[in-house]
Short mmCIF file of C-alpha atoms and ligand atoms in Angstrom, two decimals:
data_model
loop_
_atom_site.label_atom_id
_atom_site.label_comp_id
_atom_site.label_asym_id
_atom_site.label_seq_id
_atom_site.Cartn_x
_atom_site.Cartn_y
_atom_site.Cartn_z
CA MET A 1467 31.81 -10.27 1.10
CA ARG A 1468 32.41 -7.85 3.92
CA PHE A 1469 34.86 -10.09 5.83
CA GLY A 1470 36.49 -11.74 2.86
CA ALA A 1471 34.37 -14.89 2.76
CA THR A 1472 33.23 -16.46 -0.48
CA VAL A 1473 29.65 -17.66 -0.25
CA LEU A 1474 28.58 -20.36 -2.69
CA THR A 1475 24.83 -20.92 -2.56
CA ARG A 1476 23.18 -23.90 -4.25
CA THR A 1477 26.48 -25.75 -4.05
CA ARG A 1478 26.78 -29.20 -2.49
CA CYS A 1479 29.86 -30.52 -0.81
CA GLU A 1480 29.92 -34.01 -2.26
CA GLN A 1481 33.04 -35.33 -0.61
CA ILE A 1482 35.90 -34.35 1.68
CA ALA A 1483 39.06 -36.44 1.60
CA PRO A 1484 42.47 -36.09 3.31
CA GLN A 1485 45.12 -34.34 1.24
CA ALA A 1486 48.35 -32.53 2.09
CA GLY A 1487 47.49 -32.31 5.80
CA GLY A 1488 44.10 -30.72 5.07
CA TRP A 1489 40.81 -31.62 3.45
CA ILE A 1490 40.17 -31.60 -0.26
CA ALA A 1491 36.52 -30.76 -0.71
CA THR A 1492 34.55 -31.51 -3.90
CA LEU A 1493 31.91 -28.81 -4.51
CA VAL A 1494 29.17 -29.31 -7.04
CA SER A 1495 26.65 -26.84 -8.46
CA SER A 1496 24.42 -27.03 -11.53
CA SER A 1497 27.07 -25.28 -13.61
CA GLU A 1498 30.38 -26.54 -12.23
CA ARG A 1499 32.31 -29.02 -10.18
CA ARG A 1500 35.41 -27.87 -8.37
CA SER A 1501 37.85 -28.93 -5.65
CA ILE A 1502 39.28 -26.72 -2.94
CA LEU A 1503 41.86 -27.44 -0.28
CA ALA A 1504 40.71 -26.53 3.23
CA ARG A 1505 42.65 -26.25 6.48
CA ALA A 1506 39.45 -27.07 8.39
CA VAL A 1507 35.83 -27.97 7.63
CA VAL A 1508 32.72 -27.07 9.60
CA ASN A 1509 29.77 -29.42 9.10
CA ALA A 1510 26.83 -27.13 9.95
CA THR A 1511 24.35 -28.92 7.72
CA GLY A 1512 21.48 -29.01 10.18
CA PRO A 1513 19.25 -32.04 9.60
CA TRP A 1514 21.88 -33.47 7.20
CA VAL A 1515 24.67 -33.40 9.83
CA SER A 1516 24.86 -37.18 10.37
CA ARG A 1517 24.42 -37.90 6.66
CA PHE A 1518 27.36 -35.56 5.88
CA VAL A 1519 29.56 -37.41 8.34
CA ARG A 1520 28.44 -40.80 6.99
CA ASP A 1521 28.34 -40.14 3.22
CA VAL A 1522 30.65 -37.19 2.59
CA SER A 1523 33.47 -37.55 5.15
CA PRO A 1524 35.67 -40.50 6.13
CA VAL A 1525 35.27 -39.88 9.93
CA ARG A 1526 32.75 -41.18 12.49
CA THR A 1527 31.07 -39.20 15.29
CA THR A 1528 29.61 -40.19 18.64
CA HIS A 1529 26.68 -37.77 18.57
CA GLY A 1530 23.55 -38.14 16.50
CA VAL A 1531 20.39 -36.20 15.73
CA ARG A 1532 16.73 -37.04 16.05
CA LEU A 1533 14.75 -35.48 13.20
CA VAL A 1534 11.50 -33.89 14.28
CA LYS A 1535 9.14 -32.24 11.82
CA GLY A 1536 7.56 -28.94 12.85
CA SER A 1537 4.81 -27.23 10.84
CA HIS A 1538 3.17 -23.83 10.92
CA ILE A 1539 -0.08 -22.55 9.42
CA VAL A 1540 -0.94 -18.95 8.46
CA VAL A 1541 -4.49 -17.61 8.54
CA ARG A 1542 -6.04 -14.12 8.09
CA ARG A 1543 -5.42 -12.29 11.32
CA LEU A 1544 -7.30 -13.50 14.39
CA PHE A 1545 -6.57 -10.40 16.51
CA THR A 1546 -5.32 -6.88 15.91
CA HIS A 1547 -2.91 -6.24 18.80
CA ARG A 1548 0.81 -6.87 18.50
CA PHE A 1549 1.25 -9.52 21.22
CA ALA A 1550 1.65 -13.29 20.88
CA TYR A 1551 -0.39 -15.97 22.63
CA ILE A 1552 1.12 -19.15 24.10
CA PHE A 1553 -1.47 -21.90 24.41
CA GLN A 1554 -1.10 -25.29 25.97
CA SER A 1555 -2.92 -28.08 24.20
CA GLU A 1556 -4.54 -31.14 25.77
CA ASP A 1557 -1.41 -33.17 25.03
CA ARG A 1558 0.55 -30.54 27.13
CA ARG A 1559 2.43 -29.21 24.07
CA ILE A 1560 2.80 -25.44 23.58
CA VAL A 1561 1.36 -23.75 20.47
CA PHE A 1562 1.92 -20.10 19.57
CA ALA A 1563 -0.42 -17.66 17.79
CA ILE A 1564 1.77 -14.77 16.61
CA PRO A 1565 0.89 -11.57 14.68
CA TYR A 1566 2.39 -12.10 11.22
CA GLU A 1567 3.07 -9.72 8.33
CA HIS A 1568 0.42 -7.30 9.56
CA ASP A 1569 -2.65 -9.00 8.05
CA PHE A 1570 -2.09 -12.56 9.24
CA THR A 1571 -1.68 -14.81 12.30
CA LEU A 1572 1.02 -17.48 12.41
CA ILE A 1573 0.14 -20.65 14.32
CA GLY A 1574 2.61 -23.37 15.22
CA THR A 1575 4.14 -25.71 15.73
CA THR A 1576 3.84 -29.48 15.69
CA ASP A 1577 6.42 -32.09 16.78
CA VAL A 1578 6.35 -35.21 14.64
CA ASP A 1579 9.23 -37.72 14.38
CA TYR A 1580 10.46 -37.70 10.76
CA ASP A 1581 12.58 -40.16 8.81
CA GLY A 1582 12.21 -38.82 5.25
CA GLU A 1583 14.43 -36.55 3.15
CA PRO A 1584 14.54 -33.20 5.03
CA SER A 1585 14.13 -31.09 1.87
CA ALA A 1586 10.87 -32.92 1.02
CA VAL A 1587 9.16 -32.18 4.34
CA ARG A 1588 5.51 -31.02 4.05
CA ILE A 1589 2.70 -30.36 6.44
CA ASP A 1590 0.00 -33.04 6.49
CA ALA A 1591 -3.78 -32.84 6.99
CA HIS A 1592 -3.54 -34.20 10.55
CA GLU A 1593 -1.13 -31.42 11.60
CA ILE A 1594 -3.39 -28.74 10.06
CA ARG A 1595 -6.38 -30.10 11.97
CA TYR A 1596 -4.36 -30.32 15.18
CA LEU A 1597 -3.18 -26.68 14.98
CA CYS A 1598 -6.71 -25.43 14.19
CA SER A 1599 -8.14 -27.41 17.09
CA VAL A 1600 -5.60 -26.06 19.61
CA VAL A 1601 -6.37 -22.38 18.81
CA ASN A 1602 -10.09 -23.14 18.59
CA ARG A 1603 -10.00 -24.12 22.28
CA TYR A 1604 -9.02 -20.54 23.12
CA PHE A 1605 -10.33 -18.10 20.51
CA VAL A 1606 -13.99 -17.19 20.10
CA ARG A 1607 -13.54 -17.05 16.35
CA GLN A 1608 -13.19 -20.64 15.16
CA ILE A 1609 -10.95 -21.49 12.21
CA THR A 1610 -11.13 -24.40 9.77
CA PRO A 1611 -8.40 -25.96 7.57
CA ALA A 1612 -10.02 -24.23 4.55
CA GLU A 1613 -8.95 -20.85 5.97
CA VAL A 1614 -5.22 -21.71 5.94
CA VAL A 1615 -3.63 -19.34 3.40
CA TRP A 1616 -0.10 -20.70 3.68
CA SER A 1617 1.86 -23.25 5.64
CA TYR A 1618 5.46 -24.30 6.02
CA SER A 1619 7.33 -27.14 7.60
CA GLY A 1620 10.88 -27.72 8.72
CA VAL A 1621 12.93 -30.45 10.25
CA ARG A 1622 14.57 -29.86 13.59
CA PRO A 1623 17.88 -31.69 13.96
CA LEU A 1624 17.58 -32.29 17.69
CA LEU A 1625 20.53 -33.60 19.63
CA ALA A 1626 19.56 -37.26 20.14
CA ASP A 1627 18.83 -38.11 23.77
CA GLU A 1628 16.82 -40.66 25.68
CA SER A 1629 13.42 -38.93 25.43
CA SER A 1630 10.60 -40.96 24.00
CA ASP A 1631 8.43 -37.89 23.32
CA ALA A 1632 9.48 -35.68 20.35
CA SER A 1633 8.47 -32.43 22.12
CA SER A 1634 10.62 -33.10 25.15
CA VAL A 1635 13.91 -33.84 23.33
CA THR A 1636 16.60 -31.33 24.37
CA ARG A 1637 16.95 -28.16 22.26
CA ASP A 1638 20.61 -27.94 23.34
CA TYR A 1639 23.52 -28.49 20.95
CA ALA A 1640 26.86 -30.34 20.84
CA LEU A 1641 30.02 -29.59 18.88
CA GLU A 1642 32.17 -32.56 17.94
CA LEU A 1643 35.70 -32.13 16.67
CA ASP A 1644 37.62 -34.75 14.66
CA ARG A 1645 41.29 -34.06 13.89
CA TYR A 1646 41.92 -36.49 11.01
CA PRO A 1647 43.83 -35.18 8.96
CA ALA A 1648 42.74 -31.64 9.84
CA PRO A 1649 39.85 -30.24 11.97
CA LEU A 1650 36.34 -31.34 11.01
CA LEU A 1651 33.86 -29.73 13.37
CA SER A 1652 30.27 -31.04 13.32
CA VAL A 1653 27.34 -29.19 14.84
CA PHE A 1654 24.51 -31.32 16.31
CA GLY A 1655 21.30 -29.52 17.33
CA GLY A 1656 20.98 -25.79 18.12
CA LYS A 1657 18.53 -22.94 17.82
CA ILE A 1658 18.45 -19.52 16.22
CA THR A 1659 18.20 -17.93 19.67
CA THR A 1660 21.57 -19.47 20.67
CA TYR A 1661 23.25 -19.23 17.27
CA ARG A 1662 25.80 -16.65 18.33
CA LYS A 1663 27.00 -18.55 21.37
CA LEU A 1664 27.16 -21.73 19.26
CA ALA A 1665 29.14 -19.94 16.51
CA GLU A 1666 31.51 -18.35 19.04
CA ASN A 1667 32.18 -21.70 20.72
CA ALA A 1668 32.76 -23.30 17.31
CA VAL A 1669 35.22 -20.59 16.23
CA ASP A 1670 37.00 -20.77 19.61
CA MET A 1671 37.54 -24.51 19.12
CA LEU A 1672 38.86 -24.00 15.57
CA ALA A 1673 41.02 -21.00 16.49
CA SER A 1674 42.95 -23.03 19.00
CA GLU A 1675 43.32 -25.91 16.49
CA LEU A 1676 44.58 -23.56 13.78
CA GLY A 1677 46.79 -21.45 16.06
CA SER A 1678 44.86 -18.24 15.36
CA ARG A 1679 45.38 -15.30 17.71
CA ALA A 1680 42.71 -13.06 16.23
CA LYS A 1681 40.78 -11.14 18.92
CA ARG A 1682 37.13 -11.93 19.61
CA TRP A 1683 34.76 -9.24 18.33
CA THR A 1684 31.35 -10.72 17.75
CA ALA A 1685 29.78 -10.59 21.25
CA THR A 1686 28.42 -7.08 20.79
CA ALA A 1687 28.44 -6.80 16.99
CA THR A 1688 25.18 -6.06 15.24
CA LEU A 1689 23.92 -8.06 12.27
CA PRO A 1690 24.02 -6.31 8.84
CA GLY A 1691 21.57 -3.42 8.89
CA GLY A 1692 21.03 -3.71 12.65
CA ASP A 1693 23.26 -0.74 13.55
CA LEU A 1694 20.32 1.60 14.19
CA PRO A 1695 21.80 4.98 15.25
CA SER A 1696 20.06 5.23 18.61
CA GLY A 1697 19.14 1.60 18.93
CA SER A 1698 15.46 2.55 18.59
CA PHE A 1699 13.38 1.30 15.67
CA ALA A 1700 10.83 4.12 16.05
CA ALA A 1701 13.60 6.75 15.86
CA PHE A 1702 15.12 4.98 12.86
CA LEU A 1703 11.74 4.96 11.10
CA ARG A 1704 11.52 8.74 11.60
CA THR A 1705 14.98 9.13 10.06
CA VAL A 1706 13.90 7.04 7.08
CA GLU A 1707 10.81 9.23 6.68
CA ARG A 1708 12.94 12.43 6.63
CA ARG A 1709 15.44 10.92 4.21
CA TYR A 1710 12.90 9.33 1.82
CA PRO A 1711 9.73 11.44 2.19
CA TRP A 1712 8.52 10.22 -1.24
CA LEU A 1713 8.40 6.55 -0.15
CA PRO A 1714 4.80 5.37 0.48
CA VAL A 1715 4.30 4.57 4.18
CA ASN A 1716 3.84 0.79 3.78
CA LEU A 1717 7.02 0.50 1.67
CA ARG A 1718 8.97 2.68 4.07
CA ARG A 1719 7.93 0.54 7.02
CA ARG A 1720 8.58 -2.75 5.22
CA TYR A 1721 12.03 -1.69 3.95
CA ALA A 1722 13.02 -0.34 7.36
CA ARG A 1723 11.98 -3.58 9.09
CA ALA A 1724 13.52 -5.88 6.49
CA TYR A 1725 16.76 -4.04 5.72
CA GLY A 1726 17.46 -1.72 8.65
CA THR A 1727 20.30 0.66 7.83
CA ARG A 1728 20.94 -1.32 4.63
CA ILE A 1729 17.88 0.52 3.23
CA ASP A 1730 20.41 2.98 1.77
CA ARG A 1731 21.95 0.15 -0.27
CA VAL A 1732 18.52 -0.99 -1.41
CA LEU A 1733 17.42 2.49 -2.55
CA GLY A 1734 20.81 3.72 -3.74
CA ASP A 1735 20.49 7.16 -5.38
CA ALA A 1736 16.70 6.96 -5.86
CA ALA A 1737 15.01 10.36 -5.32
CA SER A 1738 11.46 9.49 -6.30
CA LEU A 1739 9.18 6.47 -6.62
CA ALA A 1740 9.79 6.45 -10.35
CA ASP A 1741 13.51 5.84 -9.64
CA LEU A 1742 12.65 2.48 -8.08
CA GLY A 1743 11.92 1.16 -11.57
CA ARG A 1744 8.91 -0.90 -12.62
CA GLU A 1745 6.55 -2.25 -10.02
CA LEU A 1746 7.08 -5.89 -10.98
CA LEU A 1747 4.37 -7.13 -8.62
CA PRO A 1748 2.30 -5.26 -6.03
CA GLN A 1749 4.80 -3.78 -3.54
CA LEU A 1750 7.83 -5.14 -5.36
CA TYR A 1751 9.85 -2.63 -7.36
CA GLU A 1752 12.78 -3.47 -9.63
CA ARG A 1753 15.30 -1.81 -7.37
CA GLU A 1754 14.51 -4.08 -4.41
CA ALA A 1755 14.53 -7.16 -6.63
CA GLU A 1756 17.90 -6.07 -8.05
CA TYR A 1757 19.29 -5.60 -4.51
CA LEU A 1758 18.09 -9.06 -3.45
CA CYS A 1759 19.78 -10.66 -6.49
CA ARG A 1760 22.95 -8.59 -6.16
CA GLU A 1761 23.51 -8.75 -2.38
CA GLU A 1762 21.35 -11.53 -1.00
CA TRP A 1763 21.88 -14.29 -3.58
CA ALA A 1764 18.23 -14.42 -4.72
CA ARG A 1765 17.80 -16.36 -7.97
CA THR A 1766 14.13 -17.40 -8.14
CA ALA A 1767 10.73 -15.88 -7.43
CA GLU A 1768 10.46 -18.19 -4.40
CA ASP A 1769 13.74 -16.77 -3.05
CA ILE A 1770 12.33 -13.23 -3.30
CA LEU A 1771 8.67 -13.78 -2.45
CA TRP A 1772 9.07 -16.35 0.36
CA ARG A 1773 12.64 -16.57 1.62
CA ARG A 1774 13.76 -12.90 1.53
CA THR A 1775 10.31 -11.33 1.96
CA LYS A 1776 6.87 -12.69 2.67
CA LEU A 1777 5.26 -10.85 -0.24
CA GLY A 1778 4.04 -14.24 -1.50
CA LEU A 1779 1.27 -14.13 1.10
CA GLN A 1780 -0.57 -11.56 -0.98
CA LEU A 1781 0.15 -13.04 -4.44
CA ALA A 1782 -1.15 -15.71 -6.79
CA ALA A 1783 0.84 -18.50 -8.49
CA ALA A 1784 0.80 -16.58 -11.80
CA ASP A 1785 2.67 -13.69 -10.09
CA PHE A 1786 5.51 -16.07 -9.21
CA LYS A 1787 5.75 -17.06 -12.91
CA ARG A 1788 5.91 -13.38 -13.97
CA LEU A 1789 8.73 -12.70 -11.55
CA ASP A 1790 10.58 -15.80 -12.65
CA ALA A 1791 10.34 -14.53 -16.28
CA TRP A 1792 11.82 -11.17 -15.15
CA LEU A 1793 14.65 -12.99 -13.35
CA GLU A 1794 15.41 -15.09 -16.42
CA ASN A 1795 15.58 -11.94 -18.55
CA ARG A 1796 17.82 -10.33 -15.97
CA SER A 1797 20.31 -13.20 -15.97
CA ALA A 1798 20.23 -13.37 -19.78
CA ARG A 1799 21.04 -9.61 -19.87
CA ALA A 1800 23.81 -10.11 -17.32
CA SER A 1801 25.43 -12.92 -19.32
CA LEU A 1802 25.32 -10.77 -22.48
CA THR A 1803 27.12 -7.92 -20.78
CA ALA A 1804 29.62 -10.21 -18.97
C1 LIG B 2747 9.62 -26.12 12.87
C2 LIG B 2747 10.85 -25.45 13.46
C3 LIG B 2747 10.70 -24.50 14.47
C4 LIG B 2747 11.79 -23.91 15.03
N1 LIG B 2747 11.56 -22.97 16.00
C5 LIG B 2747 12.62 -22.30 16.53
C6 LIG B 2747 12.43 -21.31 17.50
O1 LIG B 2747 11.29 -20.99 17.86
N2 LIG B 2747 13.51 -20.68 18.00
C7 LIG B 2747 14.77 -21.01 17.60
O2 LIG B 2747 15.69 -20.40 18.11
N3 LIG B 2747 15.00 -21.95 16.67
C8 LIG B 2747 13.95 -22.62 16.13
N4 LIG B 2747 14.15 -23.60 15.19
C9 LIG B 2747 15.56 -23.97 14.87
C10 LIG B 2747 16.20 -23.09 13.84
O3 LIG B 2747 15.36 -22.98 12.71
C11 LIG B 2747 17.54 -23.78 13.44
O4 LIG B 2747 18.34 -23.84 14.59
C12 LIG B 2747 18.29 -22.98 12.39
O5 LIG B 2747 17.49 -22.76 11.23
C13 LIG B 2747 19.52 -23.73 11.99
O6 LIG B 2747 20.20 -23.02 10.98
P1 LIG B 2747 21.44 -23.66 10.30
O7 LIG B 2747 21.95 -22.67 9.32
O8 LIG B 2747 22.41 -24.15 11.35
O9 LIG B 2747 20.93 -24.98 9.59
P2 LIG B 2747 19.94 -25.12 8.37
O10 LIG B 2747 19.07 -23.90 8.22
O11 LIG B 2747 19.27 -26.46 8.53
O12 LIG B 2747 20.92 -25.15 7.13
C14 LIG B 2747 21.69 -26.27 6.82
C15 LIG B 2747 22.13 -26.08 5.37
O13 LIG B 2747 23.10 -27.09 5.02
C16 LIG B 2747 22.89 -27.39 3.65
N5 LIG B 2747 23.57 -28.68 3.35
C17 LIG B 2747 23.19 -29.92 3.74
N6 LIG B 2747 24.08 -30.81 3.25
C18 LIG B 2747 25.01 -30.11 2.54
C19 LIG B 2747 26.16 -30.49 1.76
N7 LIG B 2747 26.55 -31.76 1.64
N8 LIG B 2747 26.85 -29.49 1.16
C20 LIG B 2747 26.49 -28.20 1.27
N9 LIG B 2747 25.42 -27.77 1.99
C21 LIG B 2747 24.67 -28.73 2.63
C22 LIG B 2747 21.40 -27.46 3.50
O14 LIG B 2747 21.00 -27.32 2.14
C23 LIG B 2747 20.98 -26.26 4.36
O15 LIG B 2747 20.87 -25.08 3.59
C24 LIG B 2747 13.08 -24.22 14.58
C25 LIG B 2747 13.26 -25.18 13.56
C26 LIG B 2747 12.15 -25.79 13.02
C27 LIG B 2747 12.35 -26.79 11.92
#
């Protein structure tokens, strides 16, 4: 990785135990079980944060999280402009209607207290009806649950406070440091919008614990692919057009949006559409799929079609199976050449 980190996806930390003044961590994946010695551990497991402290570590924390389910629905687009609506429902909650992947509108969210397994969270019929009814109060065109083309749910690990109402629980975060036998930093709550501040505060706390004198550098750093030459997406898109005139407009736009300046790594030395390899599914060429496996840890069709892109919105279940078959062949080929 660019900064020397080793990233192990689909790997569970099953236990951390004190050893030699640090933590010995047991890491388990489907193919192996290994132990590593760590000078410090950060427990940034989101909705699992309290469970990690309770079941994986020997320490106790004072903070806790309240798990609140939030669901979104996606329908064919309800308006053509590029702005979002913020609606207030009768229960005073806020619901957004946001332009989504060009042809769709994203509507969300709900706030429902949740006590199940976070990875098993699913939208229920009541939430779908609720979201439809909120937008139906405002739009002329009325939608029904039958028009929902996709939905997704997540669990917010909200910093537990005194609120009785799930939508008014604080969206702030807390960092809790334990020093036995080495730093264990747990993250309670947080948002994507404040992720950088949260991460900087976490690293500051660890740096002083570990005696690091490294200089801070992240405040103005761009994310991978975000270093657009003039800071303007429109100008960047023109550069992409000049550089790859053979790329169809919709692919050019999607690649530029998804990968930014990393588009060069996706396309490599390709000089024509034929160089992108087979079109595995509509809009998905082998070269992009290879890039996602090679550099973004994609392993399954769901990784590629939902988590790394939203191409799944336009595809059928059988397409996912075809892509999974291609991925299986790819990994079989890779293990033959290894
Ligand atoms: C419905 C909903 C709407 C939201 N809306 C917004 C919004 O509008 N704006 C905003 O800023 N934020 C929003 N958020 C919050 C945002 O999504 C989260 O803050 C963000 O995703 C947290 O990322 P994370 O990497 O810290 O945690 P997560 O994405 O929760 O990742 C935690 C990871 O830890 C892994 N893990 C758990 N236990 C272990 C273990 N023992 N070993 C190894 N790995 C483990 C899990 O598998 C998971 O991959 C929303 C969240 C939800 C659910």
